[in-house]
Structure formats: structure tokens, C-alpha cells
Amino acid sequence: MIEVQSISKHYQHGGKSIAALDNVSLQIASGEIYGIIGRSGAGKSTLIRCLNLLERPDSGHVSLHGEDITRLDERALQQRRQRIGMVFQHFNLLRSRTVAANVRFPLELAGGQSPAQMDARVDELLALVGLQDHKHKRPSQLSGGQKQRVGIARALANHPDLLLCDEATSALDPETTDAILALLADINRQLGLTIVLITHDMRVIRQLCDSVAVLDHGRVVEQGKVLDVFLAPQHAVTQSLLAETGMGQGALQGIWRQRVATPVIKLTFVGEPTLQPVLDKVGREVGLRVNLLSGTLSEIKDTPFGQLLAGVVASDVDVSALPAIFAREGVRCEVL
Amino acid sequence: MLDLDWNLLLEIDWVEIGGATLDTLTMLGVSMLFTVLAGLPLGVLLFISAPGQLRARPRLYAVLSFLVNVLRSLPFVILLIVLMPFTLLLVGTSIGVAGAIVPLVVGAVPFFARLVENVLREVDRGVIEASQSMGARLSHIVFKVLLPESLPGLIGAATVTAVALVGYTAMSGVIGGGGLGDLAIRYGYQRFQTEIMIVTVVLLLALVQGLQSAGDSLVRRCRFD
């Protein structure tokens, strides 16, 4: 369990004090993938750096598995950091070292291992990220995706109990992004490793995360399970982040709202019902005929979900009775 | 046009030129060695103590930076004279090749240290941050990150410093330091033996060219791509 207890961080800028983080609290369960999303300048970069104290909060505490790291002295903190992996947007590999030597670097810092042990561990890690064949190359000879794999191998070297990802896929093309996200999911499953990531991309959250916190102007404006936040975003920032990535659902905007004269229902399918002909079944039962306005079918992490917006053209029962009827089929229905 | 009598070349005292070359190489070699030994740590100290850096000590940085600037703004000829008592104390003589090495080092160290500081500033901050995130101590960062990552730049800085030192050695004649530059001034300039001046200048040019090529080829060999 990782607990962030009301941390704040201010920067001085031109004589004014600007809050990068304003009383932020988070609880991150062990073994989960926790996403922090926000626009640039929302404070997410500062927040993730508070988790290994690359940035020290002005107030508040950060505890990792019950240990308050804000109380550690410098030496103890350095030791603790050896077991907190971090992956960076721009990879931050040492140009002067080969791939293998880059992965070996944190092992050298930690000490206590013979060269043979370190080499064995490096081979193990390179196999894990699929870079055995590039062992002796320099970072400059690798593609972006390969560099990030080196970054991930390096971050895992000292058997961390927490992996921090600082916009790990933001510098990569979409295909490579998918591959890196798959690798992170794999690592999370295989090693049971807790991962905290920051991103500005809702797709990353949807594909990878179990829980999410939405950050805006240094404050957490919404947090919860990804499924809940995606299906029922409460805060305007969350809604607009979803809308920008084409994942905003269930709102009939502006002019369309006025042009549709019939009552509108929103159906939300999560899990098994997504794959069943629920609308057809209910339609036959209660004589419901609809005009489909919009629909999505997608997946959040490994859970399929769908949403439909439909105008009710005809129905044997009153529209207000529909939610209860759909609920029997495991589908949420809201009358808009 | 210069009226040159190249027959004089036969009369040139090549032994003296050989000795002067040796003096120049000695002054250059020894002072370069001490310049790197003192300048590299000073450059690292300047870098890490600068405001906003790894061990920011703004007041220490301001003092060091001022001293470096003072030494760099003094013309080398003046440094030669001013340092004479100090040189005498340090090496037992204030004249000759040995006496010249102290002011050469004192003149070159601040120059080299400032170059080192600038080279270190070019190291990607992200790489330093990544090392910190892995629990690196300051000594790790200096010896495993800063110096290896900036090696090509450091060799370049050393090359520039060595070439500057060749120029400084020419003035060491003022205190009887000898060397090629001194020969050029005494015979060529003061006794109008232009031929000797040309010979020494050609030798100095060859030396500078040699240093630069050697430096460049080292930089090429340790580039990271």
C-alpha cells in the first residue's frame, strides 16, 4: 500500500508562490496499476517525483508499505530508492554505456554483487524485455521502443517494489506505445509489481490501469476505479479529457439534444451483458422500439464495455420503468 | 618583401633549437598534467556547487567563480611576475623551466576549470535525475555519470587548454623559462634574425597542429555512436 497524505508543493516564480500540488492525497493498493492523468501543468510530474522524493513536498507524508520515506535521511533515502524503479519519457539512458552496461548501472550502484552475478541478472532482465540480441549496442543505435525497453529493464534491476512511469510512452508512436503498455501489463502480472504512471493520454489509462486519479491545477478532482470513472465521469476535466480522446460517451451535445424530440435513454453494458443481445430481448418483451443515436463498444483493461444512446420511438411501458427492466438483464439504463 | 638569407639556416644553432623544443615540451607536458589534476576537480566543484545544481552552494560558487575570473583576467606576463615569490616557495626557484611551470599551471587551471564546468552543464539533466532515482550518491554521479558522459567534451577542453598553454610558454622567456617562443622573441624579434623566428614559428605551428589532431582523433574514438 502506498499512501500519499495531503502533500503540497509550491514554487516561487517571479516573487509569487505557485502551487504545483495542493493538498493531494492518494491511496494506491499493492499490485495495482495506478494512473494519474492531467493536462500539462496540472502537477502530475511533480506528484510522481514526490513518490521517490526527487521532489520533496513542502508538507505532507509519503509512505511506502508503512514506511514514511519523507522521514528518511539522505543515505537511507538513497538506499530506499534502489528499490523504486523509474521509467522516463525520454528514456534517460547513459550514452557512454552499452545496453547491457546501462541495465547493469543500478546493480553497480547497489553494490554487493559479484560481476558474474550482475552479468547473470542483466541477461535475465534483457530476456524479460526481449532485447537479448541488442546487448552490446549503444543507446544511439536503438529505436525509441527499444530504448524504453532498456529503461524498463534498468528500472527492474534491483527487484523494486514500486515502478514509477513518467509519461513512459509519450515519446513513442502508437504501435510502439501498445507494445510497451503490453510489456508493463505483463510485468505487473508476472511480478505482482505496483505501477504508478502519469500520462495525459486517456488511452493509456484505459488500456493499462486499474485505478485512476485526475489531477487539475495541483488538486485531485476525481479518483476511483478506471471503469467507474470512464463510465460515469463526474468532473468537467475528466469529461473533457475523455471527449478529446473520442471516449466521451453518453452526452448528446448542443444542437443534437434539441433535434431529438423523443425521450433518450443511455444504456451501459459492462462485462458479460456487452456480448448479449439485451436490447433486442427487452425490445420484444415490452414492445420497445428505438432510434439508435450513438454507440461504442470497447474494453477497459480486460473488461468489455459498451454504451448506447437511443431515442425511444415506441414502448408498451412507461419510459421511467425501463431502468428497472434493463437492470434485470445486468444493463444500466438512464433516462436522459 | 622580407630579405631572407636562407644560408643562415646552416648557421642556425640546431642544438639550441632542439633544447628550446625540449623546454617547450617539458613545460607543456608538466603544466598540462598539473592543470588537469587541479582543473578537473575545480571544474566539477564549480559545476555541482552552482545555483540549482546537485550540491548548490551559491556563496561558495560565487567565491570560486570570482577567483577564476580574476586569474583569467590577468595577462599571463603579469601573472609570471606576480607569482614569483609563490613559485620560489613552491619549487625552490622562480626562474627557468621549473619556475615557469607554476605560473603556467596557475594561469591554465581556471581556464580549464571553466571549460570543464561548461562541458558538464551539457550533460542531460534527465540522465542525472535518472541516476538519482536509482539511488546514486554524489560520488556515483560524478564518476559514473558526469565524467564518462562528457568524456568527448572533456578531451576537447583539454586540447584547447594545451594549445593555449603553448601560447603561454612563449612568454616564459621573461623569467628565463626558455622554449621555442622565447627563442623566436630573442633571436627573431630582438636580433632581427627572421629565419630563426620562422623556424621556431613553424615548429610551434607543428606542435599546435599535432595537439589539435591528437585531441580530435581521441574525441572521435570515444564518441558514443
XYZ file of C-alpha atoms in Angstrom:
561
model
C 0.000 0.000 0.000
C 1.289 3.404 -0.959
C -0.157 6.329 0.908
C 0.206 9.932 -0.072
C -1.064 12.072 2.771
C -2.031 15.641 1.963
C 1.161 16.713 0.234
C 1.614 20.242 -1.038
C 4.413 21.737 -3.075
C 4.901 25.367 -4.025
C 7.286 27.001 -6.448
C 8.478 30.563 -6.310
C 8.047 32.269 -9.615
C 8.660 35.981 -10.049
C 8.070 36.638 -6.355
C 4.786 34.755 -6.462
C 4.185 31.380 -4.924
C 2.571 28.913 -7.295
C 1.047 25.686 -6.007
C 2.195 22.703 -8.057
C 0.444 20.364 -5.655
C -2.309 21.440 -3.330
C -3.168 19.035 -0.534
C -3.021 15.842 -2.588
C -3.885 12.502 -1.005
C -3.830 9.118 -2.718
C -4.096 5.511 -1.650
C -2.572 3.009 -4.013
C -3.084 -0.688 -3.366
C -0.181 -3.094 -3.707
C -0.081 -4.861 -7.044
C -2.329 -2.457 -8.903
C -1.565 -0.187 -11.821
C -2.469 3.320 -10.793
C -2.745 6.064 -13.373
C -2.512 9.777 -12.737
C -3.852 11.845 -15.597
C -3.963 15.558 -16.173
C -3.114 18.231 -18.669
C 0.388 19.640 -18.837
C 0.962 21.888 -15.842
C -1.554 20.003 -13.711
C 1.260 18.895 -11.386
C 1.442 15.214 -12.302
C 5.164 15.314 -12.969
C 5.746 16.852 -9.535
C 3.400 14.337 -7.940
C 5.161 11.254 -9.320
C 8.523 12.727 -8.252
C 7.188 13.058 -4.732
C 6.803 9.276 -4.627
C 10.594 8.805 -4.673
C 11.305 12.286 -3.312
C 13.147 13.549 -6.379
C 10.869 16.427 -5.409
C 10.369 16.984 -1.729
C 6.854 18.145 -0.779
C 6.654 21.262 1.412
C 4.236 19.425 3.673
C 2.575 16.050 3.961
C 3.852 12.492 4.015
C 4.524 9.694 1.578
C 4.597 6.180 2.936
C 5.546 3.076 1.041
C 4.338 -0.132 2.654
C 4.070 1.567 6.019
C 7.428 3.352 5.865
C 7.283 7.146 5.826
C 10.016 7.983 3.309
C 9.783 11.724 3.986
C 11.432 10.998 7.349
C 14.438 9.124 5.911
C 17.839 10.820 5.912
C 19.664 11.208 2.615
C 21.637 7.973 2.828
C 18.618 5.902 3.837
C 16.581 7.510 1.082
C 19.248 6.633 -1.489
C 19.107 3.033 -0.305
C 15.318 3.010 -0.470
C 15.334 4.456 -3.985
C 17.311 1.481 -5.221
C 14.076 -0.479 -4.892
C 11.850 2.107 -6.562
C 12.187 1.782 -10.311
C 11.537 4.763 -12.550
C 10.970 4.924 -16.291
C 11.192 8.219 -18.149
C 9.583 9.817 -21.175
C 12.948 10.468 -22.793
C 14.465 7.207 -21.539
C 17.469 8.935 -19.904
C 19.947 6.200 -20.766
C 23.680 6.715 -20.417
C 25.074 7.343 -23.896
C 28.511 6.240 -22.811
C 27.325 2.761 -21.906
C 26.116 -0.205 -23.917
C 22.633 -1.625 -23.425
C 23.951 -4.266 -21.026
C 26.030 -1.713 -19.102
C 23.017 0.574 -18.770
C 20.998 -2.238 -17.198
C 23.973 -3.075 -15.025
C 24.267 0.508 -13.750
C 21.710 0.273 -10.891
C 23.303 -3.028 -9.824
C 26.679 -1.270 -9.568
C 25.074 1.493 -7.508
C 23.512 -1.000 -5.121
C 26.764 -2.952 -4.745
C 27.122 -6.284 -3.002
C 27.081 -8.421 -6.139
C 29.967 -10.063 -7.953
C 30.486 -9.164 -11.622
C 29.280 -12.635 -12.606
C 26.081 -12.221 -10.585
C 25.467 -8.832 -12.151
C 26.011 -10.202 -15.665
C 23.582 -13.023 -14.990
C 20.962 -10.583 -13.721
C 21.483 -8.332 -16.767
C 20.896 -11.298 -19.108
C 17.753 -12.202 -17.190
C 16.408 -8.661 -17.471
C 17.251 -8.305 -21.157
C 15.424 -11.572 -21.811
C 12.408 -10.242 -19.896
C 12.161 -7.180 -22.152
C 13.203 -9.043 -25.303
C 16.490 -7.313 -26.014
C 18.996 -10.174 -25.723
C 20.223 -9.567 -29.264
C 20.982 -5.901 -28.658
C 23.105 -6.364 -25.575
C 26.267 -4.812 -26.960
C 24.679 -1.909 -28.832
C 24.789 1.705 -27.734
C 21.529 3.538 -26.983
C 22.085 5.692 -30.093
C 21.703 2.562 -32.223
C 18.278 1.689 -30.816
C 14.743 2.731 -31.749
C 12.585 4.617 -29.244
C 10.694 1.488 -28.242
C 13.931 -0.423 -27.718
C 15.360 2.414 -25.630
C 12.287 2.303 -23.416
C 12.705 -1.454 -23.015
C 16.234 -0.805 -21.783
C 14.777 1.813 -19.432
C 12.283 -0.723 -18.097
C 14.915 -3.443 -17.677
C 17.106 -0.955 -15.823
C 14.213 0.071 -13.565
C 13.559 -3.568 -12.625
C 17.191 -4.480 -11.938
C 17.138 -4.252 -8.147
C 13.800 -6.040 -7.682
C 11.766 -2.900 -6.952
C 8.503 -2.987 -5.021
C 7.249 0.060 -6.916
C 7.655 1.140 -10.525
C 7.098 4.774 -11.471
C 6.419 5.612 -15.112
C 6.848 9.252 -16.085
C 4.983 9.572 -19.409
C 6.749 6.381 -20.450
C 5.023 6.154 -23.823
C 4.547 9.819 -24.703
C 7.580 9.926 -26.986
C 6.619 6.766 -28.850
C 4.461 6.086 -31.899
C 1.073 4.359 -31.354
C 2.233 0.841 -32.238
C 5.282 1.032 -30.021
C 3.117 2.533 -27.289
C 0.863 -0.538 -27.399
C 3.858 -2.853 -27.179
C 5.334 -1.004 -24.210
C 1.965 -0.896 -22.428
C 1.591 -4.630 -23.010
C 5.063 -5.168 -21.553
C 4.171 -3.121 -18.463
C 0.924 -5.056 -18.005
C 2.889 -8.273 -18.350
C 5.418 -7.194 -15.740
C 2.614 -6.191 -13.399
C 1.046 -9.641 -13.759
C 4.258 -11.665 -13.643
C 5.938 -9.855 -10.764
C 2.883 -8.512 -8.952
C 4.653 -5.170 -9.124
C 2.778 -1.999 -8.173
C 2.996 0.516 -11.008
C 2.201 4.222 -10.769
C 2.174 6.093 -14.041
C 1.443 9.599 -15.181
C 0.076 10.399 -18.593
C -2.020 12.913 -20.460
C -3.481 10.190 -22.637
C -6.753 8.533 -21.597
C -5.967 5.586 -23.872
C -3.036 4.665 -21.645
C -5.320 4.733 -18.624
C -7.968 2.641 -20.368
C -5.554 0.034 -21.650
C -3.428 -0.418 -18.580
C -4.731 0.967 -15.313
C -6.886 -0.426 -12.545
C -7.402 2.892 -10.768
C -7.050 6.472 -11.823
C -6.722 9.918 -10.292
C -7.476 13.019 -12.308
C -5.257 15.956 -11.472
C -6.106 19.548 -12.258
C -4.263 22.640 -11.040
C -2.451 20.616 -8.393
C -5.589 19.034 -6.969
C -7.086 15.585 -7.329
C -10.512 16.310 -8.776
C -11.628 12.725 -9.261
C -10.332 9.284 -8.406
C -11.564 5.739 -8.418
C -11.629 2.527 -10.405
C -10.986 3.172 -14.073
C -14.236 1.514 -15.106
C -16.295 3.745 -12.826
C -14.507 6.913 -13.826
C -14.814 6.119 -17.530
C -18.457 5.184 -17.428
C -19.579 7.948 -15.117
C -17.055 10.782 -15.168
C -18.052 13.341 -12.563
C -15.688 16.226 -13.074
C -15.616 18.502 -16.100
C -11.886 17.939 -16.612
C -12.381 14.173 -16.716
C -15.222 14.554 -19.155
C -13.258 16.782 -21.470
C -10.171 14.516 -21.307
C -12.422 11.614 -22.303
C -14.111 13.590 -25.034
C -10.789 14.696 -26.542
C -9.680 11.132 -26.995
C -13.016 10.140 -28.540
C -14.015 8.259 -25.428
C -16.578 10.628 -24.065
C -19.904 8.861 -24.141
C -23.433 9.356 -23.197
C -23.857 13.054 -23.704
C -25.901 14.382 -26.536
C -24.269 17.671 -27.265
C -25.769 21.002 -28.218
C -27.879 21.051 -31.325
C -28.492 17.282 -31.409
C -30.071 17.465 -27.995
C -32.696 19.818 -29.402
C -33.280 17.937 -32.657
C -34.121 14.643 -30.998
C -37.733 15.014 -29.932
C -38.162 11.571 -28.348
C -37.031 10.668 -24.819
C -33.421 9.487 -24.850
C -32.062 6.585 -22.858
C -28.440 5.733 -22.176
C -27.603 2.048 -21.836
C -24.336 0.986 -20.253
C -23.103 -2.563 -20.685
C -20.199 -3.803 -18.576
C -18.698 -7.277 -18.832
C -20.824 -10.229 -19.963
C -24.041 -8.332 -20.997
C -21.907 -6.430 -23.536
C -21.836 -9.545 -25.657
C -25.554 -10.388 -25.285
C -28.488 -9.184 -27.427
C -30.046 -7.409 -24.448
C -31.686 -4.566 -26.361
C -33.344 -6.970 -28.759
C -34.628 -9.151 -25.913
C -36.063 -6.237 -23.905
C -37.482 -4.748 -27.093
C -39.534 -7.867 -27.783
C -40.693 -8.100 -24.163
C -42.033 -4.588 -23.755
C -42.505 -3.507 -27.347
C -39.605 -1.086 -27.175
C -38.565 0.412 -30.490
C -35.596 2.696 -30.535
C -33.731 5.056 -32.812
C -30.018 4.437 -32.188
C -28.148 7.717 -31.884
C -24.671 6.639 -30.948
C -22.853 3.624 -29.666
C -19.447 2.430 -28.570
C -18.011 -0.949 -27.844
C -14.656 -1.090 -26.187
C -12.534 -2.568 -23.478
C -11.256 -1.118 -20.247
C -8.201 -3.078 -19.285
C -9.678 -6.571 -19.784
C -13.342 -5.740 -19.230
C -15.537 -5.272 -22.316
C -17.997 -2.436 -22.112
C -20.445 -0.707 -24.361
C -22.677 2.317 -24.318
C -25.686 3.106 -26.450
C -27.690 6.280 -26.763
C -31.139 5.660 -28.138
C -34.276 7.684 -28.734
C -37.388 5.837 -27.552
C -39.743 5.711 -30.535
C -42.345 3.400 -29.040
C -42.761 1.442 -25.843
C -45.559 -0.539 -24.199
C -44.349 0.541 -20.770
C -43.619 3.983 -19.471
C -40.058 5.164 -20.177
C -39.455 5.597 -16.473
C -39.982 1.863 -15.992
C -37.200 0.960 -18.398
C -34.245 1.253 -15.960
C -35.683 -1.478 -13.745
C -36.339 -3.736 -16.733
C -32.808 -3.324 -18.103
C -31.354 -3.779 -14.639
C -32.736 -7.337 -14.628
C -30.512 -8.041 -17.633
C -27.474 -6.525 -15.910
C -27.523 -3.369 -18.021
C -27.681 0.098 -16.574
C -30.277 2.331 -18.143
C -30.631 6.042 -17.549
C -33.320 8.240 -18.952
C -31.767 11.488 -20.084
C 59.330 41.733 -49.034
C 61.467 40.227 -46.388
C 65.029 39.844 -47.376
C 65.753 36.365 -46.172
C 69.102 34.711 -46.263
C 68.302 31.032 -46.047
C 72.005 30.218 -45.856
C 71.629 31.313 -42.285
C 69.716 28.097 -41.740
C 73.059 26.321 -41.961
C 74.401 28.569 -39.276
C 71.419 28.182 -37.003
C 72.322 26.529 -33.792
C 70.099 23.491 -34.144
C 71.232 22.273 -30.771
C 69.780 25.402 -29.247
C 66.564 24.922 -31.177
C 66.444 21.308 -30.072
C 66.940 22.371 -26.466
C 64.256 25.013 -26.793
C 61.858 22.448 -28.256
C 62.558 20.143 -25.355
C 61.977 23.039 -22.905
C 58.648 23.834 -24.527
C 57.562 20.197 -24.462
C 58.611 19.861 -20.819
C 56.755 22.997 -19.768
C 53.729 21.922 -21.777
C 53.687 18.331 -20.554
C 54.238 19.018 -16.880
C 51.964 22.034 -16.672
C 49.235 20.203 -18.621
C 49.426 17.301 -16.199
C 49.003 19.554 -13.163
C 46.371 21.644 -14.925
C 44.192 18.584 -15.447
C 44.870 17.298 -11.934
C 43.773 20.585 -10.385
C 41.396 21.926 -13.033
C 39.183 18.881 -13.389
C 38.193 18.745 -9.689
C 37.793 22.534 -9.654
C 35.551 22.346 -12.728
C 33.461 19.601 -11.119
C 33.220 21.654 -7.924
C 32.125 24.724 -9.893
C 29.502 22.643 -11.670
C 27.975 20.932 -8.664
C 28.047 23.999 -6.414
C 26.383 26.319 -8.918
C 22.887 27.536 -8.004
C 20.249 24.941 -8.869
C 22.800 22.163 -9.293
C 23.477 18.924 -7.426
C 25.074 20.465 -4.334
C 24.093 24.071 -4.765
C 26.285 26.301 -2.545
C 25.648 29.727 -4.025
C 28.147 31.524 -1.794
C 30.989 29.054 -2.378
C 30.211 29.159 -6.072
C 30.316 32.956 -6.127
C 33.743 32.985 -4.422
C 35.229 30.293 -6.669
C 33.774 31.856 -9.737
C 35.205 35.258 -8.813
C 38.691 33.809 -8.198
C 38.577 32.027 -11.528
C 37.604 35.251 -13.237
C 40.378 37.202 -11.512
C 43.034 34.744 -12.614
C 41.634 34.581 -16.124
C 41.587 38.343 -16.497
C 45.245 38.809 -15.529
C 47.547 38.959 -18.563
C 49.887 35.979 -18.348
C 53.032 38.134 -18.354
C 51.829 39.840 -15.205
C 50.942 36.516 -13.611
C 54.522 35.372 -14.288
C 55.949 38.264 -12.298
C 53.336 38.415 -9.552
C 53.716 34.742 -8.775
C 57.499 34.777 -8.448
C 57.602 34.709 -4.619
C 54.984 31.966 -4.560
C 56.884 29.976 -7.174
C 60.104 30.299 -5.195
C 58.336 28.985 -2.143
C 56.805 26.089 -4.011
C 59.600 24.771 -6.216
C 62.666 26.471 -4.782
C 63.298 28.643 -7.794
C 61.368 31.335 -9.573
C 63.214 31.187 -12.857
C 63.872 28.772 -15.666
C 61.680 25.954 -16.884
C 60.811 24.836 -13.347
C 59.952 28.411 -12.373
C 57.734 28.785 -15.421
C 55.631 25.715 -14.725
C 53.974 27.160 -11.593
C 52.596 30.284 -13.294
C 51.632 28.190 -16.344
C 49.559 25.911 -14.139
C 48.071 28.832 -12.199
C 47.155 30.509 -15.475
C 45.688 27.404 -17.125
C 43.777 25.854 -14.217
C 41.000 28.482 -14.078
C 40.724 28.418 -17.858
C 40.425 24.624 -17.959
C 38.110 24.515 -14.920
C 35.687 26.920 -16.590
C 35.720 24.832 -19.753
C 35.065 21.702 -17.666
C 32.152 23.411 -15.932
C 30.618 24.274 -19.292
C 31.131 20.772 -20.661
C 29.449 19.248 -17.581
C 26.476 21.558 -17.994
C 25.825 19.883 -21.319
C 25.186 16.538 -19.633
C 21.492 15.714 -19.953
C 19.725 16.622 -16.701
C 17.374 13.718 -17.269
C 20.271 11.291 -17.041
C 21.364 12.829 -13.738
C 17.791 12.662 -12.464
C 17.544 9.019 -13.552
C 20.716 8.226 -11.592
C 19.288 9.946 -8.531
C 16.098 7.942 -8.906
C 18.224 4.794 -8.777
C 19.771 5.885 -5.500
C 23.103 7.164 -6.829
C 25.272 9.075 -4.359
C 27.066 12.237 -5.424
C 30.317 10.330 -5.965
C 28.481 7.847 -8.191
C 27.017 10.659 -10.209
C 30.397 12.351 -10.685
C 32.432 9.254 -11.533
C 29.857 7.036 -13.229
C 27.711 9.642 -14.966
C 29.132 13.151 -15.338
C 32.712 12.319 -16.294
C 32.045 9.311 -18.585
C 29.096 11.010 -20.296
C 31.110 14.140 -21.015
C 34.405 12.462 -21.923
C 34.487 13.702 -25.538
C 33.827 17.258 -24.344
C 36.486 16.978 -21.640
C 39.094 15.829 -24.156
C 38.117 18.746 -26.352
C 38.523 21.130 -23.403
C 41.957 19.659 -22.615
C 43.023 20.134 -26.233
C 42.000 23.795 -26.232
C 43.842 24.278 -22.920
C 47.009 22.610 -24.222
C 47.029 24.884 -27.256
C 46.560 27.916 -25.009
C 49.459 26.669 -22.872
C 51.716 26.592 -25.948
C 50.951 30.284 -26.303
C 51.677 30.946 -22.626
C 55.044 29.157 -22.795
C 56.209 31.710 -25.366
C 56.138 34.345 -22.621
C 58.052 32.307 -20.091
C 61.273 33.751 -21.502
C 60.567 36.789 -19.350
C 61.677 34.770 -16.353
C 64.227 32.726 -18.248
C 61.863 29.865 -18.889
C 63.231 29.286 -22.356
C 61.440 27.338 -25.041
C 60.620 27.951 -28.675
C 58.586 31.074 -28.133
C 61.382 32.619 -26.152
C 63.822 31.760 -28.943
C 61.581 33.418 -31.501
C 61.421 36.588 -29.416
C 65.124 36.783 -28.581
C 66.627 35.901 -31.968
C 63.853 36.719 -34.346
C 62.378 39.823 -32.796
C 65.138 41.370 -30.759
C 68.106 40.429 -33.008
C 66.298 40.588 -36.327
C 67.186 37.008 -37.239
C 63.925 36.453 -39.036
C 64.958 32.994 -40.208
C 65.169 31.686 -36.673
C 61.833 33.238 -35.903
C 60.292 31.469 -38.885
C 61.814 28.142 -37.932
C 60.509 28.406 -34.380
C 57.105 29.531 -35.552
C 56.928 26.558 -37.918
C 57.839 24.264 -35.034
C 55.207 25.852 -32.807
C 52.649 25.538 -35.559
C 53.504 21.847 -35.977
C 53.117 21.405 -32.225
C 49.724 23.082 -32.128
C 48.540 21.157 -35.191
C 49.745 17.923 -33.644
C 47.933 18.628 -30.374
C 44.723 19.515 -32.157
C 44.792 16.442 -34.407
C 45.573 14.165 -31.491
C 42.719 15.708 -29.495
C 40.286 15.440 -32.400
C 41.120 11.837 -33.075
C 40.676 10.945 -29.398
C 37.292 12.654 -29.390
C 36.292 10.710 -32.499
C 37.342 7.453 -30.950
C 35.262 7.920 -27.797
C 32.112 9.369 -29.339
C 29.062 7.380 -28.375
C 27.551 6.445 -31.703
